[in-house]
Short mmCIF file of C-alpha atoms and ligand atoms in Angstrom, two decimals:
data_model
loop_
_atom_site.label_atom_id
_atom_site.label_comp_id
_atom_site.label_asym_id
_atom_site.label_seq_id
_atom_site.Cartn_x
_atom_site.Cartn_y
_atom_site.Cartn_z
CA MET E 1 -27.31 2.99 -69.83
CA LYS E 2 -28.37 -0.52 -70.63
CA SER E 3 -24.97 -2.04 -69.89
CA ASN E 4 -24.84 -0.17 -66.58
CA ASP E 5 -28.16 -1.67 -65.48
CA CYS E 6 -26.87 -5.03 -66.47
CA ARG E 7 -23.70 -4.60 -64.42
CA GLN E 8 -25.63 -3.52 -61.35
CA GLY E 9 -27.93 -6.48 -61.75
CA LYS E 10 -24.97 -8.81 -61.91
CA THR E 11 -23.33 -7.38 -58.79
CA PHE E 12 -26.59 -7.64 -56.89
CA LYS E 13 -27.04 -11.21 -58.02
CA ARG E 14 -23.55 -12.17 -56.95
CA LYS E 15 -24.13 -10.71 -53.49
CA GLN E 16 -27.37 -12.64 -53.24
CA GLU E 17 -25.60 -15.87 -54.10
CA ASN E 18 -23.09 -15.25 -51.34
CA LEU E 19 -25.65 -14.94 -48.56
CA VAL E 20 -25.55 -17.60 -45.88
CA LYS E 21 -28.70 -19.67 -45.51
CA VAL E 22 -29.61 -20.73 -41.99
CA PHE E 23 -32.31 -23.06 -40.70
CA ASN E 24 -34.48 -20.88 -38.49
CA THR E 25 -36.26 -22.92 -35.80
CA LEU E 26 -38.91 -20.20 -35.53
CA THR E 27 -40.08 -20.59 -39.14
CA ARG E 28 -38.86 -24.19 -39.57
CA GLN E 29 -37.16 -23.42 -42.86
CA LYS E 30 -33.88 -22.35 -44.36
CA GLU E 31 -33.76 -18.60 -44.79
CA GLU E 32 -31.29 -16.16 -46.26
CA PHE E 33 -29.45 -14.57 -43.38
CA LYS E 34 -29.59 -10.77 -43.42
CA PRO E 35 -28.11 -9.02 -40.38
CA LEU E 36 -29.77 -5.94 -38.89
CA VAL E 37 -26.61 -3.93 -39.58
CA PRO E 38 -24.79 -4.84 -42.82
CA GLY E 39 -21.45 -6.49 -42.10
CA GLN E 40 -22.15 -6.90 -38.39
CA ILE E 41 -23.72 -9.77 -36.48
CA SER E 42 -25.17 -9.80 -32.98
CA MET E 43 -25.30 -13.28 -31.50
CA TYR E 44 -26.30 -14.73 -28.13
CA VAL E 45 -25.64 -18.33 -27.09
CA CYS E 46 -26.87 -19.85 -23.82
CA GLY E 47 -23.90 -20.76 -21.66
CA PRO E 48 -23.49 -23.41 -18.97
CA THR E 49 -24.68 -23.60 -15.37
CA VAL E 50 -21.33 -23.54 -13.60
CA TYR E 51 -21.73 -26.26 -10.95
CA ASN E 52 -19.43 -28.85 -12.57
CA TYR E 53 -16.95 -29.32 -15.40
CA ILE E 54 -18.66 -28.93 -18.78
CA HIS E 55 -19.77 -32.19 -20.39
CA ILE E 56 -19.49 -32.97 -24.08
CA GLY E 57 -23.07 -31.76 -24.63
CA ASN E 58 -22.02 -28.27 -23.47
CA ALA E 59 -18.86 -28.54 -25.57
CA ARG E 60 -20.89 -29.50 -28.63
CA SER E 61 -23.00 -26.35 -28.34
CA ALA E 62 -19.98 -24.10 -27.70
CA ILE E 63 -18.08 -25.64 -30.63
CA ALA E 64 -21.06 -25.58 -33.01
CA PHE E 65 -21.64 -21.87 -32.47
CA ASP E 66 -17.92 -21.05 -32.43
CA THR E 67 -17.63 -22.71 -35.85
CA ILE E 68 -20.61 -20.68 -37.09
CA ARG E 69 -19.08 -17.51 -35.66
CA ARG E 70 -15.72 -18.30 -37.26
CA TYR E 71 -17.32 -18.86 -40.66
CA PHE E 72 -19.06 -15.47 -40.46
CA GLU E 73 -15.69 -13.96 -39.53
CA TYR E 74 -14.10 -15.81 -42.47
CA LYS E 75 -16.69 -14.06 -44.68
CA GLY E 76 -15.67 -10.69 -43.28
CA TYR E 77 -18.49 -10.08 -40.78
CA GLN E 78 -17.80 -8.52 -37.40
CA VAL E 79 -19.44 -10.70 -34.79
CA LYS E 80 -20.50 -9.50 -31.35
CA TYR E 81 -20.85 -12.76 -29.43
CA VAL E 82 -22.45 -12.83 -26.00
CA SER E 83 -22.65 -16.00 -23.92
CA ASN E 84 -23.73 -16.12 -20.29
CA PHE E 85 -22.78 -18.05 -17.19
CA THR E 86 -25.71 -19.24 -15.08
CA ASP E 87 -24.06 -18.82 -11.70
CA VAL E 88 -27.13 -19.15 -9.46
CA ASP E 89 -29.96 -21.70 -9.61
CA ASP E 90 -31.18 -24.86 -7.85
CA LYS E 91 -28.33 -27.04 -9.13
CA MET E 92 -25.74 -24.52 -7.92
CA ILE E 93 -27.40 -24.23 -4.50
CA ASN E 94 -27.66 -28.02 -4.06
CA GLU E 95 -24.07 -28.67 -5.16
CA ALA E 96 -22.67 -25.92 -2.91
CA ARG E 97 -24.61 -27.39 0.02
CA ALA E 98 -23.38 -30.92 -0.73
CA GLU E 99 -19.77 -29.72 -0.84
CA GLY E 100 -20.09 -27.43 2.17
CA THR E 101 -19.05 -24.43 0.11
CA THR E 102 -20.73 -21.26 -1.16
CA VAL E 103 -22.44 -20.64 -4.50
CA PRO E 104 -19.94 -17.86 -5.49
CA GLU E 105 -16.95 -20.12 -4.70
CA LEU E 106 -18.44 -22.92 -6.81
CA ALA E 107 -19.12 -20.48 -9.65
CA GLU E 108 -15.56 -19.09 -9.61
CA ARG E 109 -14.07 -22.56 -9.70
CA TYR E 110 -16.11 -23.81 -12.64
CA ILE E 111 -16.00 -20.57 -14.65
CA LYS E 112 -12.22 -20.89 -14.48
CA ALA E 113 -12.46 -24.54 -15.56
CA PHE E 114 -14.83 -23.59 -18.41
CA LEU E 115 -12.37 -21.01 -19.70
CA GLU E 116 -9.50 -23.52 -19.50
CA ASP E 117 -11.45 -26.20 -21.37
CA THR E 118 -12.77 -23.86 -24.05
CA THR E 119 -9.31 -22.35 -24.57
CA ALA E 120 -7.91 -25.86 -25.06
CA LEU E 121 -10.66 -26.48 -27.62
CA ASN E 122 -9.71 -23.25 -29.41
CA ILE E 123 -13.14 -21.71 -28.85
CA GLU E 124 -12.86 -17.95 -29.30
CA PRO E 125 -13.63 -16.07 -26.09
CA ALA E 126 -17.05 -14.43 -26.17
CA THR E 127 -17.06 -10.67 -26.73
CA LEU E 128 -18.90 -10.61 -23.40
CA HIS E 129 -19.45 -13.31 -20.77
CA PRO E 130 -22.11 -11.80 -18.47
CA ARG E 131 -23.06 -13.58 -15.24
CA ALA E 132 -26.55 -13.70 -13.78
CA THR E 133 -25.42 -12.64 -10.31
CA HIS E 134 -23.76 -9.51 -11.73
CA GLU E 135 -27.03 -8.41 -13.35
CA ILE E 136 -29.48 -8.52 -10.42
CA PRO E 137 -30.61 -4.83 -10.59
CA ALA E 138 -31.31 -5.14 -14.33
CA ILE E 139 -33.19 -8.41 -13.73
CA ILE E 140 -35.34 -6.81 -11.00
CA ASP E 141 -36.18 -3.86 -13.30
CA PHE E 142 -37.13 -6.26 -16.10
CA VAL E 143 -39.42 -8.32 -13.83
CA GLN E 144 -41.03 -5.18 -12.40
CA ASN E 145 -41.70 -3.96 -15.95
CA LEU E 146 -43.51 -7.24 -16.74
CA ILE E 147 -45.62 -6.90 -13.55
CA ASP E 148 -46.49 -3.28 -14.50
CA LYS E 149 -47.60 -4.43 -17.96
CA GLY E 150 -49.79 -7.19 -16.52
CA TYR E 151 -47.61 -10.05 -17.83
CA ALA E 152 -46.45 -11.14 -14.39
CA TYR E 153 -47.80 -11.49 -10.84
CA GLU E 154 -46.38 -11.95 -7.39
CA VAL E 155 -47.42 -14.71 -4.96
CA ASP E 156 -45.75 -14.95 -1.53
CA GLY E 157 -42.37 -13.64 -2.67
CA ASP E 158 -42.34 -15.55 -5.99
CA VAL E 159 -43.06 -13.83 -9.31
CA TYR E 160 -44.61 -15.79 -12.20
CA TYR E 161 -45.09 -15.04 -15.89
CA ARG E 162 -48.68 -15.19 -17.15
CA ALA E 163 -47.93 -17.35 -20.21
CA LYS E 164 -51.40 -17.31 -21.79
CA LYS E 165 -51.37 -13.54 -21.98
CA PHE E 166 -48.56 -13.73 -24.53
CA ALA E 167 -50.33 -14.45 -27.83
CA ASN E 168 -47.44 -16.29 -29.54
CA TYR E 169 -46.61 -18.57 -26.62
CA GLY E 170 -45.67 -21.98 -28.09
CA GLN E 171 -44.70 -20.66 -31.52
CA LEU E 172 -40.98 -21.55 -31.33
CA SER E 173 -41.54 -25.10 -30.13
CA ASP E 174 -44.60 -25.47 -32.40
CA GLN E 175 -47.09 -26.35 -29.64
CA ASN E 176 -50.56 -25.09 -28.96
CA ILE E 177 -51.85 -24.07 -25.54
CA ASP E 178 -53.65 -27.41 -24.93
CA GLN E 179 -50.45 -29.38 -25.51
CA LEU E 180 -48.54 -27.00 -23.29
CA GLU E 181 -51.12 -27.25 -20.48
CA GLU E 182 -51.00 -31.03 -20.62
CA GLY E 183 -47.20 -31.09 -20.56
CA ALA E 184 -46.94 -28.54 -17.75
CA SER E 185 -49.39 -30.26 -15.43
CA LYS E 186 -47.15 -33.36 -15.44
CA HIS E 187 -44.01 -31.52 -14.43
CA VAL E 188 -44.93 -28.98 -11.82
CA ASN E 189 -44.62 -29.89 -8.15
CA ASP E 190 -47.74 -29.51 -6.04
CA GLU E 191 -46.45 -26.66 -3.92
CA GLU E 192 -45.63 -24.45 -6.92
CA GLN E 193 -48.76 -25.62 -8.75
CA GLY E 194 -50.96 -24.27 -5.97
CA ARG E 195 -49.43 -20.82 -6.17
CA LYS E 196 -49.64 -20.34 -9.93
CA GLU E 197 -52.70 -19.08 -11.76
CA ASP E 198 -52.05 -21.62 -14.52
CA PRO E 199 -49.77 -24.69 -14.80
CA ILE E 200 -47.94 -23.22 -17.83
CA ASP E 201 -46.92 -20.07 -15.94
CA PHE E 202 -43.21 -20.02 -15.07
CA ALA E 203 -41.06 -18.40 -12.38
CA LEU E 204 -39.30 -15.08 -13.00
CA TRP E 205 -38.23 -14.59 -9.39
CA LYS E 206 -37.98 -17.20 -6.65
CA GLY E 207 -38.41 -16.21 -3.03
CA GLN E 208 -35.76 -17.41 -0.56
CA LYS E 209 -36.74 -20.83 0.87
CA ALA E 210 -34.13 -21.23 3.64
CA PRO E 211 -32.03 -18.71 5.58
CA ASP E 212 -28.75 -20.14 4.21
CA GLU E 213 -29.95 -19.87 0.60
CA ILE E 214 -28.21 -17.19 -1.47
CA ALA E 215 -30.61 -14.23 -1.99
CA TRP E 216 -30.87 -10.59 -2.98
CA ASP E 217 -33.28 -7.87 -1.80
CA SER E 218 -36.11 -7.10 -4.20
CA PRO E 219 -39.54 -5.41 -4.17
CA TRP E 220 -40.95 -8.93 -3.50
CA GLY E 221 -38.65 -9.74 -0.59
CA LYS E 222 -35.39 -11.68 -0.56
CA GLY E 223 -34.92 -14.04 -3.46
CA ARG E 224 -33.11 -14.85 -6.69
CA PRO E 225 -33.85 -14.77 -10.41
CA GLY E 226 -35.36 -17.68 -12.32
CA TRP E 227 -33.26 -19.22 -15.08
CA HIS E 228 -35.17 -17.96 -18.14
CA ILE E 229 -35.25 -14.29 -17.19
CA GLU E 230 -31.47 -13.96 -16.95
CA CYS E 231 -31.01 -14.73 -20.66
CA SER E 232 -33.69 -12.20 -21.70
CA VAL E 233 -32.01 -9.54 -19.55
CA MET E 234 -28.43 -10.20 -20.57
CA SER E 235 -29.08 -10.66 -24.28
CA THR E 236 -31.17 -7.49 -24.70
CA LYS E 237 -28.93 -5.46 -22.40
CA TYR E 238 -25.81 -6.20 -24.45
CA LEU E 239 -27.24 -6.73 -27.95
CA GLY E 240 -30.37 -4.55 -28.05
CA ASP E 241 -34.12 -5.30 -28.02
CA THR E 242 -33.81 -7.12 -31.36
CA PHE E 243 -30.70 -9.00 -32.40
CA ASP E 244 -29.66 -11.36 -35.20
CA ILE E 245 -28.96 -14.86 -33.89
CA HIS E 246 -29.87 -16.75 -30.74
CA GLY E 247 -28.28 -20.17 -30.35
CA GLY E 248 -28.42 -23.09 -27.97
CA GLY E 249 -29.00 -26.83 -27.76
CA GLN E 250 -32.22 -28.39 -29.09
CA ASP E 251 -33.14 -29.27 -25.51
CA LEU E 252 -33.45 -25.53 -24.76
CA GLU E 253 -36.15 -24.85 -27.38
CA PHE E 254 -38.82 -25.51 -24.78
CA PRO E 255 -39.34 -24.14 -22.25
CA HIS E 256 -36.20 -22.00 -22.00
CA HIS E 257 -36.20 -20.22 -25.36
CA GLU E 258 -39.98 -20.11 -25.61
CA ASN E 259 -39.97 -18.28 -22.27
CA GLU E 260 -37.17 -15.95 -23.33
CA ILE E 261 -39.30 -14.83 -26.30
CA ALA E 262 -42.40 -14.34 -24.14
CA GLN E 263 -40.51 -12.28 -21.55
CA SER E 264 -38.52 -10.15 -23.98
CA GLU E 265 -41.26 -9.37 -26.48
CA ALA E 266 -43.77 -8.57 -23.74
CA LYS E 267 -41.33 -6.07 -22.27
CA THR E 268 -39.98 -4.39 -25.43
CA GLY E 269 -42.91 -4.76 -27.84
CA GLN E 270 -40.26 -5.64 -30.47
CA LYS E 271 -39.31 -8.85 -32.20
CA PHE E 272 -36.71 -10.45 -29.91
CA VAL E 273 -34.58 -12.55 -32.31
CA ASN E 274 -34.52 -12.81 -36.10
CA TYR E 275 -32.87 -16.26 -36.42
CA TRP E 276 -33.09 -19.09 -33.89
CA LEU E 277 -30.40 -21.77 -34.36
CA HIS E 278 -30.36 -25.02 -32.39
CA ASN E 279 -27.64 -27.64 -32.26
CA GLY E 280 -28.30 -31.41 -32.14
CA PHE E 281 -27.67 -33.90 -29.33
CA VAL E 282 -24.58 -35.90 -28.47
CA THR E 283 -24.82 -39.66 -28.08
CA VAL E 284 -22.14 -41.81 -26.50
CA GLY E 285 -20.41 -45.08 -27.47
CA LYS E 286 -21.08 -47.80 -30.00
CA ASP E 287 -24.78 -48.05 -29.17
CA GLU E 288 -25.28 -44.30 -29.63
CA GLU E 289 -26.94 -43.91 -26.25
CA LYS E 290 -28.11 -40.53 -25.05
CA MET E 291 -25.81 -39.13 -22.42
CA SER E 292 -27.23 -39.20 -18.92
CA LYS E 293 -26.06 -39.50 -15.34
CA SER E 294 -28.14 -42.64 -14.77
CA LEU E 295 -26.43 -44.43 -17.67
CA HIS E 296 -23.01 -43.51 -16.22
CA ASN E 297 -21.90 -42.22 -19.59
CA PHE E 298 -21.76 -38.60 -18.57
CA VAL E 299 -18.46 -37.46 -20.06
CA THR E 300 -16.77 -34.22 -19.02
CA VAL E 301 -14.37 -32.37 -21.30
CA HIS E 302 -11.93 -32.14 -18.39
CA ASP E 303 -11.69 -35.97 -18.29
CA ILE E 304 -11.53 -36.42 -22.06
CA LEU E 305 -8.67 -33.93 -22.37
CA GLN E 306 -6.55 -36.06 -20.01
CA LYS E 307 -6.20 -38.56 -22.85
CA VAL E 308 -7.36 -36.96 -26.10
CA ASP E 309 -5.54 -34.23 -28.05
CA PRO E 310 -7.79 -31.13 -27.74
CA GLN E 311 -7.34 -30.36 -31.45
CA VAL E 312 -8.67 -33.82 -32.32
CA LEU E 313 -11.70 -33.41 -30.05
CA ARG E 314 -12.32 -29.93 -31.44
CA PHE E 315 -12.01 -31.04 -35.05
CA PHE E 316 -14.19 -34.10 -34.47
CA MET E 317 -17.02 -32.05 -32.97
CA ALA E 318 -16.71 -29.26 -35.53
CA SER E 319 -16.81 -31.68 -38.46
CA VAL E 320 -20.45 -32.71 -37.94
CA GLN E 321 -23.13 -30.27 -39.14
CA TYR E 322 -24.46 -28.40 -36.09
CA ARG E 323 -28.06 -29.66 -36.38
CA SER E 324 -27.07 -33.32 -36.76
CA GLN E 325 -26.77 -35.72 -33.89
CA ILE E 326 -23.14 -36.41 -33.03
CA ASN E 327 -21.88 -39.74 -31.74
CA TYR E 328 -18.96 -39.52 -29.35
CA SER E 329 -16.95 -42.74 -29.66
CA GLU E 330 -13.31 -43.79 -29.85
CA GLU E 331 -13.74 -44.92 -33.46
CA ASN E 332 -15.09 -41.53 -34.51
CA LEU E 333 -12.34 -39.71 -32.64
CA GLU E 334 -9.72 -41.87 -34.37
CA GLN E 335 -11.25 -41.14 -37.72
CA ALA E 336 -11.04 -37.41 -37.03
CA ALA E 337 -7.39 -37.82 -35.96
CA THR E 338 -6.63 -39.63 -39.24
CA ILE E 339 -8.14 -36.82 -41.32
CA LEU E 340 -6.25 -34.18 -39.33
CA ASN E 341 -3.06 -36.14 -39.90
CA ARG E 342 -3.61 -36.12 -43.63
CA PHE E 343 -3.96 -32.33 -43.57
CA LYS E 344 -0.87 -32.08 -41.42
CA ASN E 345 1.22 -34.32 -43.69
CA THR E 346 0.12 -32.48 -46.81
CA LEU E 347 0.94 -29.12 -45.21
CA GLU E 348 4.38 -30.37 -44.24
CA ASP E 349 5.07 -31.81 -47.68
CA VAL E 350 4.00 -28.55 -49.32
CA GLU E 351 6.02 -26.41 -46.94
CA GLY E 352 9.04 -28.68 -47.50
CA ARG E 353 8.65 -28.24 -51.25
CA LEU E 354 8.25 -24.46 -50.94
CA SER E 355 11.53 -24.22 -49.06
CA ASP E 356 13.61 -26.13 -51.62
CA GLN E 357 15.54 -24.32 -54.35
CA THR E 358 13.73 -25.67 -57.44
CA ALA E 359 12.13 -23.24 -59.91
CA SER E 360 8.36 -22.75 -59.93
CA GLN E 361 6.35 -23.94 -62.91
CA ALA E 362 2.72 -22.98 -63.53
CA ASP E 363 0.20 -25.81 -63.17
CA PRO E 364 -3.19 -24.73 -64.58
CA GLU E 365 -4.82 -27.89 -63.26
CA LEU E 366 -3.82 -27.04 -59.68
CA THR E 367 -4.90 -23.40 -60.05
CA ALA E 368 -8.30 -24.48 -61.38
CA ALA E 369 -8.71 -27.06 -58.60
CA LEU E 370 -7.90 -24.42 -55.98
CA SER E 371 -10.57 -22.00 -57.11
CA LYS E 372 -13.11 -24.81 -57.55
CA THR E 373 -12.43 -25.98 -53.98
CA LYS E 374 -12.79 -22.47 -52.57
CA GLU E 375 -16.16 -22.13 -54.31
CA ALA E 376 -17.30 -25.56 -53.13
CA PHE E 377 -16.16 -24.93 -49.55
CA GLU E 378 -18.03 -21.62 -49.40
CA ALA E 379 -21.14 -22.96 -51.12
CA ALA E 380 -21.30 -25.80 -48.58
CA MET E 381 -20.80 -23.51 -45.59
CA ASP E 382 -23.28 -20.96 -46.99
CA ASP E 383 -25.84 -23.78 -46.98
CA ASP E 384 -26.61 -23.82 -43.25
CA PHE E 385 -22.97 -24.56 -42.37
CA ASN E 386 -22.73 -27.92 -44.09
CA VAL E 387 -19.31 -28.77 -42.70
CA GLN E 388 -19.31 -32.34 -44.05
CA ASN E 389 -19.61 -31.14 -47.66
CA ALA E 390 -17.06 -28.40 -47.00
CA LEU E 391 -14.59 -31.00 -45.73
CA THR E 392 -15.21 -33.30 -48.67
CA ALA E 393 -14.37 -30.41 -51.00
CA ILE E 394 -11.04 -29.85 -49.22
CA TYR E 395 -10.30 -33.56 -49.10
CA GLU E 396 -10.76 -33.92 -52.85
CA LEU E 397 -8.15 -31.22 -53.43
CA LEU E 398 -5.38 -33.10 -51.60
CA PRO E 399 -4.45 -35.61 -54.38
CA VAL E 400 -4.11 -32.73 -56.89
CA VAL E 401 -1.83 -30.89 -54.45
CA ASN E 402 0.17 -34.04 -53.68
CA SER E 403 0.76 -34.81 -57.32
CA ASN E 404 2.06 -31.27 -57.88
CA VAL E 405 4.30 -31.51 -54.82
CA ASN E 406 5.78 -34.77 -56.08
CA SER E 407 6.32 -33.57 -59.67
CA ALA E 408 9.75 -32.52 -60.93
CA ALA E 409 8.78 -28.81 -60.88
CA SER E 410 6.01 -27.54 -58.61
CA ASP E 411 3.75 -24.52 -59.01
CA LYS E 412 5.03 -22.69 -55.97
CA GLU E 413 2.66 -19.73 -56.31
CA ALA E 414 -0.34 -22.05 -56.39
CA LEU E 415 1.06 -24.06 -53.47
CA LYS E 416 1.42 -20.87 -51.43
CA THR E 417 -2.23 -20.06 -52.15
CA PHE E 418 -3.12 -23.60 -51.10
CA VAL E 419 -1.34 -23.21 -47.74
CA LYS E 420 -3.04 -19.86 -47.11
CA ASN E 421 -6.48 -21.23 -48.01
CA LEU E 422 -6.11 -24.49 -46.11
CA LYS E 423 -5.09 -22.60 -42.97
CA ALA E 424 -8.12 -20.29 -43.29
CA TRP E 425 -10.46 -23.26 -43.88
CA LEU E 426 -9.08 -25.27 -40.98
CA LEU E 427 -9.43 -22.24 -38.73
CA VAL E 428 -13.18 -22.21 -39.43
CA PHE E 429 -13.17 -25.68 -37.81
CA GLY E 430 -11.16 -24.24 -34.93
CA VAL E 431 -7.99 -26.02 -36.01
CA ASP E 432 -4.86 -23.91 -35.78
CA ALA E 433 -2.58 -25.19 -38.55
CA GLY E 434 0.41 -23.58 -36.82
CA ARG E 435 -0.23 -25.67 -33.73
CA LEU E 436 -0.91 -28.71 -35.87
CA VAL E 437 2.44 -28.64 -37.62
CA LYS E 438 4.34 -27.26 -34.65
CA SER E 439 3.23 -30.14 -32.46
CA GLU E 440 5.60 -32.20 -34.62
CA SER E 441 8.66 -30.35 -33.46
CA SER E 442 8.70 -31.60 -29.92
CA GLU E 443 11.90 -32.06 -27.96
CA ASP E 444 12.95 -35.37 -29.45
CA ASP E 445 12.92 -33.97 -33.00
CA SER E 446 16.69 -33.50 -32.93
CA GLU E 447 17.12 -37.21 -32.26
CA ILE E 448 14.90 -38.05 -35.23
CA GLU E 449 16.65 -35.52 -37.45
CA ALA E 450 20.01 -37.04 -36.50
CA LEU E 451 18.80 -40.56 -37.34
CA VAL E 452 17.36 -39.39 -40.68
CA ALA E 453 20.68 -37.70 -41.50
CA GLU E 454 22.62 -40.82 -40.54
CA ARG E 455 20.36 -42.94 -42.74
CA THR E 456 20.87 -40.54 -45.68
CA LYS E 457 24.63 -40.91 -45.22
CA ALA E 458 24.33 -44.70 -45.00
CA ARG E 459 22.33 -44.74 -48.26
CA GLN E 460 24.91 -42.56 -49.99
CA GLU E 461 27.54 -45.06 -48.86
CA LYS E 462 25.25 -47.87 -50.06
CA ASN E 463 25.23 -49.31 -46.55
CA TRP E 464 21.72 -50.75 -46.95
CA ALA E 465 21.84 -52.82 -43.80
CA ARG E 466 22.39 -49.74 -41.64
CA SER E 467 19.83 -47.74 -43.65
CA ASP E 468 17.17 -50.42 -43.07
CA GLU E 469 18.10 -50.69 -39.41
CA ILE E 470 17.52 -46.97 -38.92
CA ARG E 471 14.26 -47.10 -40.83
CA ASP E 472 13.04 -49.88 -38.52
CA GLN E 473 14.18 -47.97 -35.46
CA LEU E 474 12.26 -44.88 -36.59
CA GLN E 475 9.23 -46.95 -37.47
CA ALA E 476 9.19 -48.31 -33.93
CA MET E 477 9.11 -44.68 -32.75
CA GLY E 478 6.06 -44.06 -34.93
CA ILE E 479 8.01 -42.14 -37.59
CA VAL E 480 7.20 -42.61 -41.27
CA LEU E 481 9.89 -41.82 -43.84
CA LYS E 482 9.29 -40.63 -47.36
CA ASP E 483 12.17 -40.54 -49.83
CA THR E 484 11.71 -37.83 -52.46
CA PRO E 485 14.02 -36.41 -55.15
CA GLN E 486 14.55 -33.45 -52.81
CA GLY E 487 15.60 -35.62 -49.87
CA THR E 488 13.98 -37.66 -47.10
CA ARG E 489 10.97 -36.25 -45.26
CA TRP E 490 9.57 -37.69 -42.08
CA SER E 491 6.28 -37.47 -40.21
CA ARG E 492 4.60 -39.08 -37.26
CA GLU E 493 2.04 -41.81 -37.93
ZN1 LIG Q 1 -30.42 -19.07 -22.03
#
């Protein structure tokens, strides 16, 4: 009886230790993450307004939450991931007008571009990608419900949310009503100001302003949804009144997410989201400037991918903890490429060793290092997705692996485990090890192989002059040779 209790206690404790801790913006502390349904996670992340190619700020958010999703999947959770497209708003209308095209055409073009860019960055497709314009009836019902409950009011075809009526307004962004009033009065244009009961009220529905403006019929006349309401509608429609995780950039905390809470909780009477996660900003260049159109440092992923390997960009952005500021610069990209190369070279060396005919010999030091690394990797990721510490743990394993690979007899079982683990770890960062190693075998590989074979022959014939000549020729092509007891291996610099 006693031993049984003890065993149960131990199992429970182990499970506890394995819980992920996340920093919840709502409570401003790290909390143990417990999903509503064991083993399943419901997650909503605000997507882009599709009036242009996504910039690296959008990519940062998409990559941060994809990395989080992938780690939950690594731990065995099933993740339902919903991310929207804002395909109607002022920016869309203005851009369509400037280009002489329609809002739907603009949306189609940039949704396609978004999917191309995110596929290149190995971001898993969302379980669902709802679009605001496909949800108009649900949005109208939601707004009507808020009017019926006294949380919203109509003025001349616009509908506004009565922010002060919602008791917790300001809780997420940690502001009181006075601060909010002061902030709001600075930002609202006079025309809208005059219509609202209070400066902090915000639009749920915007009446059509010009005949050529895209609009839908509603109980308040022709118009279109405001930005905040679409996320409340789409998240609760596809994930339920309460769901586990809501993500987005820090810049969305206020007013966007504050308003989402006010709208959703006023309608459902339930807690909207259990854990609010926000990713940090991106700065650009040596001086770590904030990205902005006026500074002309507004970088789109489409442009970057013309010259940067998507795996390098992906790995670089995934290797900074999601809440930290990230500095996009050539130096930092190069550093990420160097680290990826080390993983690639080690994988190739190990796979080369696994395919030779030598017998396997147990190496307790390698086995111990493998399990220590797995523990350290998971402990780091469990701690609010501390990717830097997780990477350090993997990095420290490489010399142990390399020394085993270069020894007379390798522990092939342990090396197989290493390959399996490294691939799973890299995948959390969105790096596909298959693609990483395969990118080596491009078309000119046969030429390199032939030169390496010729050099081996020259060495056997002790023709050192020719052997050196070939080495120099390969070096000029960016190929590094490594002579091992099992033969010559090559890799790209
Ligand atoms: Zn949103």
